[in-house]
Short mmCIF file of C-alpha atoms in Angstrom, two decimals:
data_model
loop_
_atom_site.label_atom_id
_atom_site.label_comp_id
_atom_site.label_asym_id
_atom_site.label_seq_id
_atom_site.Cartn_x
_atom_site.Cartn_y
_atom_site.Cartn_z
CA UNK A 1 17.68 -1.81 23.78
CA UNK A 2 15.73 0.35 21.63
CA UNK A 3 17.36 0.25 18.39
CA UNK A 4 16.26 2.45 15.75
CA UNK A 5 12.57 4.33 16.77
CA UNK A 6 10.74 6.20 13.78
CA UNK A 7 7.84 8.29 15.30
CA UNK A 8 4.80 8.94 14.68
CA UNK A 9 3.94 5.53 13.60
CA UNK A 10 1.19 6.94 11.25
CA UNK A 11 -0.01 10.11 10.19
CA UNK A 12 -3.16 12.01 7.88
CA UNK A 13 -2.01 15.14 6.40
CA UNK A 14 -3.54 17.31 4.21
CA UNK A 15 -1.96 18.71 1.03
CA UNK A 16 0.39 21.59 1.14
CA UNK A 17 1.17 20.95 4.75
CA UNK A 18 4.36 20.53 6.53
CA UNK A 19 5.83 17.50 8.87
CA UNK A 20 8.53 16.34 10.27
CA UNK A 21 9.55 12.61 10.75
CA UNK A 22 11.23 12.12 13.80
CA UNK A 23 14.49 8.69 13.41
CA UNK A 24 16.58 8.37 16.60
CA UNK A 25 19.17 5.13 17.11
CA UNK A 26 20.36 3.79 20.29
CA UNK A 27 23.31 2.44 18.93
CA UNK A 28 26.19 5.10 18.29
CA UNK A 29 25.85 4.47 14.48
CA UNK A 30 27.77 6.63 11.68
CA UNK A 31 25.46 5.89 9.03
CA UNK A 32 21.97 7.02 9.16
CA UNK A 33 19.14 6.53 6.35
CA UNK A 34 15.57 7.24 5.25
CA UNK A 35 13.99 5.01 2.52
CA UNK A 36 10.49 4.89 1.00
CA UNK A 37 8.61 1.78 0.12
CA UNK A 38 5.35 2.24 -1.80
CA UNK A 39 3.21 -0.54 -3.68
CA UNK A 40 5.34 -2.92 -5.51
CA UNK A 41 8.90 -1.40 -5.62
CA UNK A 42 11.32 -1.59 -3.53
CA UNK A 43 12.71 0.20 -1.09
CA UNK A 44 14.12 3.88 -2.44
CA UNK A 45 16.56 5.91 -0.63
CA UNK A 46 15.71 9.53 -0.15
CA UNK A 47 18.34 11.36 1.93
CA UNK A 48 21.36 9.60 3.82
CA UNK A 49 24.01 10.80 6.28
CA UNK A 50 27.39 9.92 7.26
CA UNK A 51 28.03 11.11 10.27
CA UNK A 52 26.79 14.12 12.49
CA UNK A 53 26.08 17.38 10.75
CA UNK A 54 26.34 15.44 6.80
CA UNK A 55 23.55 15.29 4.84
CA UNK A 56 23.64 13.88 1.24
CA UNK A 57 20.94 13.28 -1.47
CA UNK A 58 19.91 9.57 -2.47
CA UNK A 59 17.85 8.15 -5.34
CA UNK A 60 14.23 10.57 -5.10
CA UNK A 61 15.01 13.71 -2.75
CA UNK A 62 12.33 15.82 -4.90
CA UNK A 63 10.31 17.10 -1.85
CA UNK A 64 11.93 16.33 1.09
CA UNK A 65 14.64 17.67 3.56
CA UNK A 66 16.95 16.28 6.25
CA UNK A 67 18.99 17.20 9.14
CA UNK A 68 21.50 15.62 11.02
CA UNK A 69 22.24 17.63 14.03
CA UNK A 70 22.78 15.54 16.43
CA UNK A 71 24.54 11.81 15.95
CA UNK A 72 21.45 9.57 16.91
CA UNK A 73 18.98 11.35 15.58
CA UNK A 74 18.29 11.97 11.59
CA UNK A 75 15.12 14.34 10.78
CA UNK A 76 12.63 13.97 7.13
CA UNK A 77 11.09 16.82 6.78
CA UNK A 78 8.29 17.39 4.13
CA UNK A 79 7.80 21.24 3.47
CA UNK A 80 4.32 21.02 1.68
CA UNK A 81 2.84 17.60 1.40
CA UNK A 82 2.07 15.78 -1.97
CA UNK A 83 -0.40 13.07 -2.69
CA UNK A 84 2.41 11.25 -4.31
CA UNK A 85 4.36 11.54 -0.70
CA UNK A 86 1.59 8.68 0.18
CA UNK A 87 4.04 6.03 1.46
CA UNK A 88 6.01 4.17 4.12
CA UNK A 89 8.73 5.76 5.26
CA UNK A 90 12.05 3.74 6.84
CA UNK A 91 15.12 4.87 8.67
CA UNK A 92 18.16 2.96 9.39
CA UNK A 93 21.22 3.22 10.40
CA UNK A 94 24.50 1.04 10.38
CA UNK A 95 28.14 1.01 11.58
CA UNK A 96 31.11 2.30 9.06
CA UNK A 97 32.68 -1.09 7.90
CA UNK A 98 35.05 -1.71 5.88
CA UNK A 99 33.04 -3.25 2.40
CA UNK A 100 29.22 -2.59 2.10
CA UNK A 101 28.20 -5.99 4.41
CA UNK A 102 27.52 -4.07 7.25
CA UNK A 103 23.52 -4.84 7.84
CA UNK A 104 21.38 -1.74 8.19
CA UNK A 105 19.36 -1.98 11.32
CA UNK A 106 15.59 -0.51 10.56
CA UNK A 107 13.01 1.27 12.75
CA UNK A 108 9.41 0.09 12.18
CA UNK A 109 8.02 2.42 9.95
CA UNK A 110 5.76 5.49 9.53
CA UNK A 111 3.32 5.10 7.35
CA UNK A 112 1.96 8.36 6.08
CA UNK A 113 -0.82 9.39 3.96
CA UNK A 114 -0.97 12.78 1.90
CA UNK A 115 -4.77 13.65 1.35
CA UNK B 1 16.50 1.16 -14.60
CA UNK B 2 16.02 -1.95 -11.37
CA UNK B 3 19.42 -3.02 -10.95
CA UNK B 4 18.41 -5.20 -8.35
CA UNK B 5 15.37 -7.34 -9.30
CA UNK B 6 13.02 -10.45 -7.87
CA UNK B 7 11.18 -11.71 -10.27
CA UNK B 8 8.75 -13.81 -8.13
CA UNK B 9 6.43 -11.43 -6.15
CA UNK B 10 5.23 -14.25 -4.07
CA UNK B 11 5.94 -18.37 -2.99
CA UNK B 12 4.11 -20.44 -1.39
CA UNK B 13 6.22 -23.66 0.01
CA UNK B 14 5.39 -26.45 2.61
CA UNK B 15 6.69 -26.58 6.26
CA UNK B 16 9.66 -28.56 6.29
CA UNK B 17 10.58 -28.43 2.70
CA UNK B 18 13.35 -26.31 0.87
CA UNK B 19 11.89 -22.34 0.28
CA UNK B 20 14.29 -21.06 -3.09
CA UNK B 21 14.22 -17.22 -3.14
CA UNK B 22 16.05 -15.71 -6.43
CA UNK B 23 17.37 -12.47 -7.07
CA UNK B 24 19.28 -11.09 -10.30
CA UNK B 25 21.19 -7.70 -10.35
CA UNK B 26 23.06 -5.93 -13.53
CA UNK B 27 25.68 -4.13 -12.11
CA UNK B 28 28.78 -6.05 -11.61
CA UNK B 29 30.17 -2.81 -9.26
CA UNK B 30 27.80 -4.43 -6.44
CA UNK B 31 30.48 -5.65 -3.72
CA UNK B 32 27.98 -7.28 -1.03
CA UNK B 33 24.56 -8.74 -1.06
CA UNK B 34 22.84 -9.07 1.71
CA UNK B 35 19.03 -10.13 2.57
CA UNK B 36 16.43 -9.17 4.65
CA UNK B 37 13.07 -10.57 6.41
CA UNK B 38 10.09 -8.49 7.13
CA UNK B 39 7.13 -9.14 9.06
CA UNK B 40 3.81 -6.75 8.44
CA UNK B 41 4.03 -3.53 10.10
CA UNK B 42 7.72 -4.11 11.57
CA UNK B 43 10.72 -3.01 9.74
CA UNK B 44 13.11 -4.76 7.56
CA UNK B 45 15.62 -7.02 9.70
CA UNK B 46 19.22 -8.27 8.29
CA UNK B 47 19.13 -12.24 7.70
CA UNK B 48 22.67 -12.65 6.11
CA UNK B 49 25.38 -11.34 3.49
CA UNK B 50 27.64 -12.33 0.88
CA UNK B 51 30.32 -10.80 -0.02
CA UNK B 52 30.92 -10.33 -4.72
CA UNK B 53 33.92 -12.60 -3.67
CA UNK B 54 32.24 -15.55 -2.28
CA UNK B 55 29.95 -17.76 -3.71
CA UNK B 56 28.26 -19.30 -0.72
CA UNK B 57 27.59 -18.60 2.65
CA UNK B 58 25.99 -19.91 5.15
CA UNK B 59 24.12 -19.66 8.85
CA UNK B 60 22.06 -22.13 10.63
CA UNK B 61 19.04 -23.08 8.15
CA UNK B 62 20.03 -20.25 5.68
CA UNK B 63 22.48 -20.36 2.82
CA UNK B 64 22.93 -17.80 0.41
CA UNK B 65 24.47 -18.67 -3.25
CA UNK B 66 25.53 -16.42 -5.46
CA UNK B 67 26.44 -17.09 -9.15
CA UNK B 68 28.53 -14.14 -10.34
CA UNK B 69 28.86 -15.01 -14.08
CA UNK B 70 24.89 -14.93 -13.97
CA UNK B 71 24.95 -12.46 -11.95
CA UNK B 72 22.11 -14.29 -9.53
CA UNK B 73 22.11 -15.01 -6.63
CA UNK B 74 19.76 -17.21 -4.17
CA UNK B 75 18.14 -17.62 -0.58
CA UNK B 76 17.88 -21.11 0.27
CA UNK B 77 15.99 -21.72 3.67
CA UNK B 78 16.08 -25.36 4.94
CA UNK B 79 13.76 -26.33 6.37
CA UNK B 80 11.31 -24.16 5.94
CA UNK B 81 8.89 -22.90 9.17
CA UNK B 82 6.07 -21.38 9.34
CA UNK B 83 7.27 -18.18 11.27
CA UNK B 84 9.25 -17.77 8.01
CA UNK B 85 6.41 -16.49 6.31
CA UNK B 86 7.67 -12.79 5.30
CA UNK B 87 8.35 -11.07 2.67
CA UNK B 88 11.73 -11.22 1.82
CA UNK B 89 14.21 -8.44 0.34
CA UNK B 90 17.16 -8.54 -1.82
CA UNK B 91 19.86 -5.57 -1.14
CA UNK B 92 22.94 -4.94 -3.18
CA UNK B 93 25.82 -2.57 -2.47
CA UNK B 94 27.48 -0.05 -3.83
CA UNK B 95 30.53 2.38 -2.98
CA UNK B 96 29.69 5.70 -4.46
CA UNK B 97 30.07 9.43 -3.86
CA UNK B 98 32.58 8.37 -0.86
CA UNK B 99 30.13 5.71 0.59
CA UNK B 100 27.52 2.75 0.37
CA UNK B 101 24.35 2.67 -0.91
CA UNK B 102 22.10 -0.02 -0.91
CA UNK B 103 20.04 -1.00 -3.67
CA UNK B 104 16.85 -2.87 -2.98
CA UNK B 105 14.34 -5.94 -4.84
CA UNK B 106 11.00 -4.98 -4.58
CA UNK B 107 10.53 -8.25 -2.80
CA UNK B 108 9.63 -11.72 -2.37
CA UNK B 109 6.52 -12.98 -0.18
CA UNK B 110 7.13 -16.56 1.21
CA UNK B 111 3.64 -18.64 2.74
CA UNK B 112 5.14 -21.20 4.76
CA UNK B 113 2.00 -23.72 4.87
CA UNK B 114 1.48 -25.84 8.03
#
């Protein structure tokens, strides 16, 4: 049971080029998310989707795109790459619950660094 | 504006004794907590909830308390283990714009010491 699997793992770009992050889950989930964490904050939701072909912006979209064709899997794109895109970047996904105690299931990260 | 904040960026607790992780949040909208546990290079993985309605709730050697008129709430992990050394998230939730958002602590780092 694979869960939630972010790849790549890590990643060097340069700036002003283009990427895509790659989420898929395993586990017929509605919700799907991607967060950033950088250095002392916590983590910062960037793009979220409800269901298949939904997209909607979260707290910092500035930068980045998503797409939600297909139910398990939930693309971050990054159209020209920023030295302040220097993070680690989380998906998750969760069930649609009634009340906001469903638990978000994470993948392991990419960590990605904007030269 | 951190609506969700941990004030202690790191604690450092013996094995076998009580670890006390605290989180406050300002927005009395929130309508679960919920925690998390994360190991270095792994994601974030769900430890356990409370729902704004409750003010305790527990599973196995966690317990969760949550003080609405202070709007605080706390971890309590008894007894404390090694393995539980992680850093440790608070997560608060919020229905808006037709669905739940989470907002996150920037995180606690518990030392278990052996």
């Amino acid at each position: 049971n694979a869960g939630v699997t972010q790849t790549p793992k890590f990643r060097v770009l340069k700036t002003g080029q283009s990427m895509t992050l790659l989420c898929a889950q395993d586990m017929n989930h509605e919700y799907m998310y991607w967060y950033r964490q950088d250095p002392g904050m916590g983590l910062r939701l960037i793009h979220y989707s409800v269901g298949e072909g939904t997209t909607a912006k979260g707290e910092v979209p500035d930068g980045y795109n998503v797409s939600r064709l297909k139910k398990q899997n939930f693309l971050l794109g990054l159209e020209s790459a920023a030295p302040s895109q220097t993070s680690v970047y989380f998906c998750a996904s969760s069930y649609v619950g009634t009340g906001g105690g469903q638990p978000q299931h994470f993948g392991d990260g990419t960590r990605l660094s904007i030269l | 504006d951190q609506q969700v904040k941990q004030n202690s960026p790191s604690l450092s607790v013996q094995e076998g004794r009580i670890s006390i992780l605290n989180c406050d949040y300002t927005n009395s909208m929130f309508d679960y907590f919920l925690w998390y546990k994360k190991y270095p290079a792994e994601g974030p993985t769900f430890l356990i909830s409370i729902s704004s309605i409750k003010d305790k709730n527990e599973d196995g050697r966690f317990t969760v308390f949550l003080n609405k008129s202070a709007k605080h709430l706390s971890l309590h992990i008894v007894p404390s283990q090694p393995g539980d050394s992680a850093v440790y998230f608070c997560a608060a939730s919020l229905f808006t714009s037709g669905t739940y958002k989470y907002i996150f602590g920037t995180g606690t780092r518990l030392k278990v010491l052996a």
